[in-house]
Amino acid sequence: VGCDRSKNLVDICGEKNFQAFVCDALSVPIRSGSCDACISIAVIHHFSTAERRLATIRELVRLLRPGGTALIYVWAMEQEYKNQKSKYLKEKNGSKDTVEEINTGMAQRPLSDQMPDSSSQDSACSDRLLHDSKDEGCDAEPVTDSRLPVHTNRTSFHSQDLLVPWHLKSGTKKKGESVDTVLFPAGSKESQELSPVFHRYYHVFCEGELEAACRSLDCVKVQKSYYDQGNWCVVLEKL
């Protein structure tokens, strides 16, 4: 059973005869303790505060039966780890093998009021986030103003909290079908002459940050924590 914030993506699941519904990750309408396993891929990094991100993990754990497991993936601040660049950075030149990122979806309301005038301005995670992460690999500097930086796709991150631009493309309408929309990362070949541009909020995680959040819950045991192609990942068990 799947769920997503995007009705369009859920409709695609329905067309393929999969069970899926629209919901909010902070309040999933499934009975507590009814799932053997849960998967959360590229979801939690869209929540804008540490409290909301922790609440999302807590809600995921609520769904699990005792002994049930969950797999969580979030985007990593460290796109170059152990002297290896992630696939995200390697695809910077737009090779033929470039694929859309895992977290493509329908456009959300643009956050134009929060956008800086220039994407080149450096900004970074807050003092509290730096203190909480206690991670040598997260060397971003404290925020100097309230504006969120706009990320340049296929480059390293300079801030934990940022906006990622997506270009909205109208789908081709076929007979008997409605017009769907698809988002492409800014700078990609498909987006060069497309408009408008939408900006999605991301909080990219420093090493140990996701694991620490999971360990802060009394009813959880972290079975595994690892790095995978620009993502921090945790496998946890409900006690």
PDB file of C-alpha atoms in Angstrom:
ATOM      1  CA  VAL A   1       0.000   0.000   0.000  1.00  0.00           C
ATOM      2  CA  GLY A   2       1.447   3.344  -1.023  1.00  0.00           C
ATOM      3  CA  CYS A   3       0.697   6.929  -0.150  1.00  0.00           C
ATOM      4  CA  ASP A   4       1.888  10.278  -1.440  1.00  0.00           C
ATOM      5  CA  ARG A   5       1.131  13.985  -1.137  1.00  0.00           C
ATOM      6  CA  SER A   6       0.639  14.228  -4.902  1.00  0.00           C
ATOM      7  CA  LYS A   7      -2.763  13.196  -6.252  1.00  0.00           C
ATOM      8  CA  ASN A   8      -1.328  12.923  -9.770  1.00  0.00           C
ATOM      9  CA  LEU A   9       1.270  10.380  -8.680  1.00  0.00           C
ATOM     10  CA  VAL A  10      -1.351   8.423  -6.741  1.00  0.00           C
ATOM     11  CA  ASP A  11      -3.585   8.407  -9.843  1.00  0.00           C
ATOM     12  CA  ILE A  12      -0.711   6.855 -11.818  1.00  0.00           C
ATOM     13  CA  CYS A  13      -0.537   4.078  -9.199  1.00  0.00           C
ATOM     14  CA  GLY A  14      -4.282   3.517  -9.609  1.00  0.00           C
ATOM     15  CA  GLU A  15      -3.889   3.211 -13.370  1.00  0.00           C
ATOM     16  CA  LYS A  16      -1.335   0.462 -12.744  1.00  0.00           C
ATOM     17  CA  ASN A  17      -3.725  -1.305 -10.321  1.00  0.00           C
ATOM     18  CA  PHE A  18      -1.615  -0.530  -7.265  1.00  0.00           C
ATOM     19  CA  GLN A  19      -3.167   0.414  -3.937  1.00  0.00           C
ATOM     20  CA  ALA A  20      -2.319   4.024  -3.093  1.00  0.00           C
ATOM     21  CA  PHE A  21      -3.931   7.070  -1.551  1.00  0.00           C
ATOM     22  CA  VAL A  22      -3.219  10.743  -0.888  1.00  0.00           C
ATOM     23  CA  CYS A  23      -2.175  11.686   2.620  1.00  0.00           C
ATOM     24  CA  ASP A  24       0.187  13.726   4.778  1.00  0.00           C
ATOM     25  CA  ALA A  25       3.237  11.956   6.221  1.00  0.00           C
ATOM     26  CA  LEU A  26       2.521  13.617   9.579  1.00  0.00           C
ATOM     27  CA  SER A  27      -0.879  11.915   9.802  1.00  0.00           C
ATOM     28  CA  VAL A  28      -1.210   8.623   7.930  1.00  0.00           C
ATOM     29  CA  PRO A  29      -4.733   7.116   8.100  1.00  0.00           C
ATOM     30  CA  ILE A  30      -3.562   3.575   8.843  1.00  0.00           C
ATOM     31  CA  ARG A  31      -4.092   1.704  12.117  1.00  0.00           C
ATOM     32  CA  SER A  32      -1.223   1.712  14.600  1.00  0.00           C
ATOM     33  CA  GLY A  33       0.881  -1.438  14.629  1.00  0.00           C
ATOM     34  CA  SER A  34      -0.626  -2.796  11.411  1.00  0.00           C
ATOM     35  CA  CYS A  35       2.443  -2.789   9.118  1.00  0.00           C
ATOM     36  CA  ASP A  36       5.236  -5.339   8.911  1.00  0.00           C
ATOM     37  CA  ALA A  37       7.476  -2.841   7.139  1.00  0.00           C
ATOM     38  CA  CYS A  38       7.453   0.776   5.972  1.00  0.00           C
ATOM     39  CA  ILE A  39       9.549   2.622   3.426  1.00  0.00           C
ATOM     40  CA  SER A  40      10.080   6.390   3.374  1.00  0.00           C
ATOM     41  CA  ILE A  41      12.123   7.503   0.367  1.00  0.00           C
ATOM     42  CA  ALA A  42      12.929  11.190  -0.248  1.00  0.00           C
ATOM     43  CA  VAL A  43      10.115  12.460   1.972  1.00  0.00           C
ATOM     44  CA  ILE A  44      11.432  13.615   5.330  1.00  0.00           C
ATOM     45  CA  HIS A  45      13.925  16.077   3.833  1.00  0.00           C
ATOM     46  CA  HIS A  46      10.980  18.208   2.640  1.00  0.00           C
ATOM     47  CA  PHE A  47       9.876  19.077   6.212  1.00  0.00           C
ATOM     48  CA  SER A  48      11.177  22.464   7.315  1.00  0.00           C
ATOM     49  CA  THR A  49      11.881  21.994  11.042  1.00  0.00           C
ATOM     50  CA  ALA A  50      13.667  19.399  13.154  1.00  0.00           C
ATOM     51  CA  GLU A  51      10.448  18.939  15.134  1.00  0.00           C
ATOM     52  CA  ARG A  52       8.390  18.125  12.041  1.00  0.00           C
ATOM     53  CA  ARG A  53      11.052  15.774  10.700  1.00  0.00           C
ATOM     54  CA  LEU A  54      11.098  13.892  14.011  1.00  0.00           C
ATOM     55  CA  ALA A  55       7.282  13.802  14.074  1.00  0.00           C
ATOM     56  CA  THR A  56       7.326  12.204  10.622  1.00  0.00           C
ATOM     57  CA  ILE A  57       9.666   9.457  11.837  1.00  0.00           C
ATOM     58  CA  ARG A  58       7.482   8.952  14.910  1.00  0.00           C
ATOM     59  CA  GLU A  59       4.417   8.573  12.684  1.00  0.00           C
ATOM     60  CA  LEU A  60       6.257   6.023  10.542  1.00  0.00           C
ATOM     61  CA  VAL A  61       7.142   4.017  13.661  1.00  0.00           C
ATOM     62  CA  ARG A  62       3.528   4.195  14.883  1.00  0.00           C
ATOM     63  CA  LEU A  63       2.413   2.223  11.829  1.00  0.00           C
ATOM     64  CA  LEU A  64       4.816  -0.652  12.546  1.00  0.00           C
ATOM     65  CA  ARG A  65       3.992  -3.749  14.566  1.00  0.00           C
ATOM     66  CA  PRO A  66       6.522  -4.635  17.295  1.00  0.00           C
ATOM     67  CA  GLY A  67       9.502  -6.150  15.493  1.00  0.00           C
ATOM     68  CA  GLY A  68       8.539  -4.402  12.278  1.00  0.00           C
ATOM     69  CA  THR A  69      11.188  -2.525  10.311  1.00  0.00           C
ATOM     70  CA  ALA A  70      11.390   0.729   8.381  1.00  0.00           C
ATOM     71  CA  LEU A  71      13.796   1.999   5.724  1.00  0.00           C
ATOM     72  CA  ILE A  72      14.349   5.759   5.485  1.00  0.00           C
ATOM     73  CA  TYR A  73      16.255   7.651   2.780  1.00  0.00           C
ATOM     74  CA  VAL A  74      17.017  11.394   2.897  1.00  0.00           C
ATOM     75  CA  TRP A  75      19.213  13.611   0.743  1.00  0.00           C
ATOM     76  CA  ALA A  76      22.733  14.045   2.142  1.00  0.00           C
ATOM     77  CA  MET A  77      24.653  17.268   2.625  1.00  0.00           C
ATOM     78  CA  GLU A  78      27.757  15.276   1.697  1.00  0.00           C
ATOM     79  CA  GLN A  79      27.528  14.651  -2.039  1.00  0.00           C
ATOM     80  CA  GLU A  80      31.210  13.737  -2.039  1.00  0.00           C
ATOM     81  CA  TYR A  81      31.882  11.040   0.555  1.00  0.00           C
ATOM     82  CA  LYS A  82      35.093   9.081   1.159  1.00  0.00           C
ATOM     83  CA  ASN A  83      36.629  10.734  -1.915  1.00  0.00           C
ATOM     84  CA  GLN A  84      33.794   9.489  -4.118  1.00  0.00           C
ATOM     85  CA  LYS A  85      31.360  11.811  -5.887  1.00  0.00           C
ATOM     86  CA  SER A  86      27.693  10.842  -5.811  1.00  0.00           C
ATOM     87  CA  LYS A  87      25.813  10.001  -8.987  1.00  0.00           C
ATOM     88  CA  TYR A  88      24.061  13.348  -8.589  1.00  0.00           C
ATOM     89  CA  LEU A  89      27.342  15.239  -8.996  1.00  0.00           C
ATOM     90  CA  LYS A  90      28.675  12.930 -11.707  1.00  0.00           C
ATOM     91  CA  GLU A  91      25.636  13.702 -13.872  1.00  0.00           C
ATOM     92  CA  LYS A  92      26.437  17.418 -13.842  1.00  0.00           C
ATOM     93  CA  ASN A  93      27.418  17.439 -17.509  1.00  0.00           C
ATOM     94  CA  GLY A  94      24.032  16.074 -18.584  1.00  0.00           C
ATOM     95  CA  SER A  95      25.200  12.788 -20.093  1.00  0.00           C
ATOM     96  CA  LYS A  96      22.831  10.522 -21.969  1.00  0.00           C
ATOM     97  CA  ASP A  97      22.667   8.309 -18.911  1.00  0.00           C
ATOM     98  CA  THR A  98      21.249  11.098 -16.769  1.00  0.00           C
ATOM     99  CA  VAL A  99      18.045  10.093 -15.023  1.00  0.00           C
ATOM    100  CA  GLU A 100      15.468  12.120 -13.182  1.00  0.00           C
ATOM    101  CA  GLU A 101      16.025  12.362  -9.462  1.00  0.00           C
ATOM    102  CA  ILE A 102      14.134  10.058  -7.148  1.00  0.00           C
ATOM    103  CA  ASN A 103      12.086  12.854  -5.682  1.00  0.00           C
ATOM    104  CA  THR A 104      10.437  14.215  -8.815  1.00  0.00           C
ATOM    105  CA  GLY A 105       6.804  15.107  -8.315  1.00  0.00           C
ATOM    106  CA  MET A 106       4.092  17.634  -8.997  1.00  0.00           C
ATOM    107  CA  ALA A 107       4.786  21.321  -8.509  1.00  0.00           C
ATOM    108  CA  GLN A 108       4.038  22.753  -5.124  1.00  0.00           C
ATOM    109  CA  ARG A 109       3.222  26.405  -4.506  1.00  0.00           C
ATOM    110  CA  PRO A 110       6.276  28.495  -5.452  1.00  0.00           C
ATOM    111  CA  LEU A 111       8.157  29.984  -2.521  1.00  0.00           C
ATOM    112  CA  SER A 112       9.027  33.145  -4.424  1.00  0.00           C
ATOM    113  CA  ASP A 113       8.748  35.341  -1.350  1.00  0.00           C
ATOM    114  CA  GLN A 114      11.597  33.416   0.252  1.00  0.00           C
ATOM    115  CA  MET A 115      13.904  33.433  -2.758  1.00  0.00           C
ATOM    116  CA  PRO A 116      17.143  35.417  -2.668  1.00  0.00           C
ATOM    117  CA  ASP A 117      17.939  37.784  -5.507  1.00  0.00           C
ATOM    118  CA  SER A 118      20.891  35.661  -6.566  1.00  0.00           C
ATOM    119  CA  SER A 119      21.530  31.938  -6.302  1.00  0.00           C
ATOM    120  CA  SER A 120      25.234  32.604  -5.745  1.00  0.00           C
ATOM    121  CA  GLN A 121      24.731  33.981  -2.248  1.00  0.00           C
ATOM    122  CA  ASP A 122      26.089  31.665   0.407  1.00  0.00           C
ATOM    123  CA  SER A 123      23.798  30.642   3.227  1.00  0.00           C
ATOM    124  CA  ALA A 124      23.883  27.745   5.645  1.00  0.00           C
ATOM    125  CA  CYS A 125      22.332  25.736   8.414  1.00  0.00           C
ATOM    126  CA  SER A 126      21.364  27.453  11.638  1.00  0.00           C
ATOM    127  CA  ASP A 127      23.500  27.513  14.793  1.00  0.00           C
ATOM    128  CA  ARG A 128      21.096  25.093  16.440  1.00  0.00           C
ATOM    129  CA  LEU A 129      21.311  22.590  13.605  1.00  0.00           C
ATOM    130  CA  LEU A 130      25.089  22.819  13.600  1.00  0.00           C
ATOM    131  CA  HIS A 131      25.157  22.241  17.333  1.00  0.00           C
ATOM    132  CA  ASP A 132      22.755  19.318  17.143  1.00  0.00           C
ATOM    133  CA  SER A 133      24.538  17.556  14.303  1.00  0.00           C
ATOM    134  CA  LYS A 134      27.989  17.717  15.941  1.00  0.00           C
ATOM    135  CA  ASP A 135      29.411  16.505  12.674  1.00  0.00           C
ATOM    136  CA  GLU A 136      32.828  17.357  11.297  1.00  0.00           C
ATOM    137  CA  GLY A 137      31.600  16.826   7.741  1.00  0.00           C
ATOM    138  CA  CYS A 138      28.997  19.606   7.958  1.00  0.00           C
ATOM    139  CA  ASP A 139      31.157  22.703   7.715  1.00  0.00           C
ATOM    140  CA  ALA A 140      28.483  25.160   6.582  1.00  0.00           C
ATOM    141  CA  GLU A 141      28.450  28.538   8.292  1.00  0.00           C
ATOM    142  CA  PRO A 142      25.600  30.024  10.358  1.00  0.00           C
ATOM    143  CA  VAL A 143      22.753  31.803   8.597  1.00  0.00           C
ATOM    144  CA  THR A 144      23.283  35.549   8.233  1.00  0.00           C
ATOM    145  CA  ASP A 145      19.786  36.399   7.019  1.00  0.00           C
ATOM    146  CA  SER A 146      16.363  34.806   6.696  1.00  0.00           C
ATOM    147  CA  ARG A 147      16.492  34.128   2.959  1.00  0.00           C
ATOM    148  CA  LEU A 148      16.850  30.600   1.643  1.00  0.00           C
ATOM    149  CA  PRO A 149      19.505  30.022  -1.029  1.00  0.00           C
ATOM    150  CA  VAL A 150      18.500  28.579  -4.397  1.00  0.00           C
ATOM    151  CA  HIS A 151      20.539  25.485  -5.193  1.00  0.00           C
ATOM    152  CA  THR A 152      22.392  25.085  -8.478  1.00  0.00           C
ATOM    153  CA  ASN A 153      21.597  21.590  -9.703  1.00  0.00           C
ATOM    154  CA  ARG A 154      24.375  18.987  -9.965  1.00  0.00           C
ATOM    155  CA  THR A 155      26.627  20.917  -7.579  1.00  0.00           C
ATOM    156  CA  SER A 156      27.656  20.392  -3.961  1.00  0.00           C
ATOM    157  CA  PHE A 157      25.455  21.808  -1.216  1.00  0.00           C
ATOM    158  CA  HIS A 158      26.507  24.928   0.691  1.00  0.00           C
ATOM    159  CA  SER A 159      23.467  25.018   2.953  1.00  0.00           C
ATOM    160  CA  GLN A 160      21.369  22.448   4.763  1.00  0.00           C
ATOM    161  CA  ASP A 161      18.186  24.396   4.117  1.00  0.00           C
ATOM    162  CA  LEU A 162      17.584  25.451   0.529  1.00  0.00           C
ATOM    163  CA  LEU A 163      15.251  25.679  -2.437  1.00  0.00           C
ATOM    164  CA  VAL A 164      15.722  23.403  -5.440  1.00  0.00           C
ATOM    165  CA  PRO A 165      14.337  24.840  -8.707  1.00  0.00           C
ATOM    166  CA  TRP A 166      12.095  22.705 -10.891  1.00  0.00           C
ATOM    167  CA  HIS A 167      10.787  23.642 -14.331  1.00  0.00           C
ATOM    168  CA  LEU A 168       7.163  22.835 -15.053  1.00  0.00           C
ATOM    169  CA  LYS A 169       6.513  21.149 -18.370  1.00  0.00           C
ATOM    170  CA  SER A 170       3.064  20.577 -19.839  1.00  0.00           C
ATOM    171  CA  GLY A 171       2.489  17.014 -20.928  1.00  0.00           C
ATOM    172  CA  THR A 172       1.309  16.003 -24.368  1.00  0.00           C
ATOM    173  CA  LYS A 173      -2.417  15.511 -24.438  1.00  0.00           C
ATOM    174  CA  LYS A 174      -3.607  12.334 -26.103  1.00  0.00           C
ATOM    175  CA  LYS A 175      -7.143  11.521 -27.117  1.00  0.00           C
ATOM    176  CA  GLY A 176      -9.241  10.746 -24.083  1.00  0.00           C
ATOM    177  CA  GLU A 177      -6.500  11.715 -21.642  1.00  0.00           C
ATOM    178  CA  SER A 178      -6.026  14.725 -19.423  1.00  0.00           C
ATOM    179  CA  VAL A 179      -2.916  16.865 -19.534  1.00  0.00           C
ATOM    180  CA  ASP A 180      -0.342  15.802 -16.952  1.00  0.00           C
ATOM    181  CA  THR A 181       2.606  17.882 -15.838  1.00  0.00           C
ATOM    182  CA  VAL A 182       6.187  16.803 -15.211  1.00  0.00           C
ATOM    183  CA  LEU A 183       8.982  18.557 -13.346  1.00  0.00           C
ATOM    184  CA  PHE A 184      12.582  18.615 -14.536  1.00  0.00           C
ATOM    185  CA  PRO A 185      15.589  19.835 -12.530  1.00  0.00           C
ATOM    186  CA  ALA A 186      16.726  23.314 -13.495  1.00  0.00           C
ATOM    187  CA  GLY A 187      19.607  23.224 -15.921  1.00  0.00           C
ATOM    188  CA  SER A 188      18.550  19.937 -17.501  1.00  0.00           C
ATOM    189  CA  LYS A 189      18.115  19.746 -21.254  1.00  0.00           C
ATOM    190  CA  GLU A 190      14.349  19.439 -20.939  1.00  0.00           C
ATOM    191  CA  SER A 191      14.047  22.564 -18.828  1.00  0.00           C
ATOM    192  CA  GLN A 192      16.098  25.029 -20.849  1.00  0.00           C
ATOM    193  CA  GLU A 193      13.158  26.674 -22.572  1.00  0.00           C
ATOM    194  CA  LEU A 194      10.390  25.837 -20.116  1.00  0.00           C
ATOM    195  CA  SER A 195       8.530  27.964 -17.614  1.00  0.00           C
ATOM    196  CA  PRO A 196       7.403  28.646 -14.976  1.00  0.00           C
ATOM    197  CA  VAL A 197       9.981  27.628 -12.384  1.00  0.00           C
ATOM    198  CA  PHE A 198       8.879  26.246  -9.025  1.00  0.00           C
ATOM    199  CA  HIS A 199      11.058  25.933  -5.953  1.00  0.00           C
ATOM    200  CA  ARG A 200      10.830  22.977  -3.571  1.00  0.00           C
ATOM    201  CA  TYR A 201      12.174  23.192  -0.031  1.00  0.00           C
ATOM    202  CA  TYR A 202      14.812  20.686   1.082  1.00  0.00           C
ATOM    203  CA  HIS A 203      16.695  20.096   4.309  1.00  0.00           C
ATOM    204  CA  VAL A 204      19.753  18.034   3.396  1.00  0.00           C
ATOM    205  CA  PHE A 205      21.031  15.874   6.253  1.00  0.00           C
ATOM    206  CA  CYS A 206      24.542  15.844   7.691  1.00  0.00           C
ATOM    207  CA  GLU A 207      26.224  12.577   8.613  1.00  0.00           C
ATOM    208  CA  GLY A 208      24.669  11.109  11.778  1.00  0.00           C
ATOM    209  CA  GLU A 209      21.718  13.517  11.828  1.00  0.00           C
ATOM    210  CA  LEU A 210      19.055  11.057  10.636  1.00  0.00           C
ATOM    211  CA  GLU A 211      20.401   8.282  12.841  1.00  0.00           C
ATOM    212  CA  ALA A 212      20.410  10.579  15.891  1.00  0.00           C
ATOM    213  CA  ALA A 213      16.791  11.549  15.255  1.00  0.00           C
ATOM    214  CA  CYS A 214      15.772   7.894  15.070  1.00  0.00           C
ATOM    215  CA  ARG A 215      17.717   6.991  18.218  1.00  0.00           C
ATOM    216  CA  SER A 216      15.948   9.757  20.135  1.00  0.00           C
ATOM    217  CA  LEU A 217      12.746   7.669  20.036  1.00  0.00           C
ATOM    218  CA  ASP A 218      12.471   5.224  22.951  1.00  0.00           C
ATOM    219  CA  CYS A 219      10.628   2.543  20.971  1.00  0.00           C
ATOM    220  CA  VAL A 220      13.193   2.304  18.173  1.00  0.00           C
ATOM    221  CA  LYS A 221      16.374   0.314  17.584  1.00  0.00           C
ATOM    222  CA  VAL A 222      18.617   1.403  14.707  1.00  0.00           C
ATOM    223  CA  GLN A 223      19.685  -1.759  12.882  1.00  0.00           C
ATOM    224  CA  LYS A 224      21.755  -0.081  10.208  1.00  0.00           C
ATOM    225  CA  SER A 225      22.864   3.394   9.156  1.00  0.00           C
ATOM    226  CA  TYR A 226      24.700   3.969   5.887  1.00  0.00           C
ATOM    227  CA  TYR A 227      25.461   6.278   2.951  1.00  0.00           C
ATOM    228  CA  ASP A 228      24.129   5.456  -0.513  1.00  0.00           C
ATOM    229  CA  GLN A 229      24.785   7.638  -3.566  1.00  0.00           C
ATOM    230  CA  GLY A 230      24.242  11.017  -1.939  1.00  0.00           C
ATOM    231  CA  ASN A 231      21.654   9.829   0.585  1.00  0.00           C
ATOM    232  CA  TRP A 232      21.786   9.035   4.287  1.00  0.00           C
ATOM    233  CA  CYS A 233      19.840   5.891   5.069  1.00  0.00           C
ATOM    234  CA  VAL A 234      18.588   4.165   8.205  1.00  0.00           C
ATOM    235  CA  VAL A 235      17.003   0.769   8.800  1.00  0.00           C
ATOM    236  CA  LEU A 236      15.202   0.778  12.140  1.00  0.00           C
ATOM    237  CA  GLU A 237      13.202  -1.734  14.153  1.00  0.00           C
ATOM    238  CA  LYS A 238      10.230  -1.030  16.382  1.00  0.00           C
ATOM    239  CA  LEU A 239      10.736  -2.556  19.832  1.00  0.00           C
TER     240      LEU A 239
END
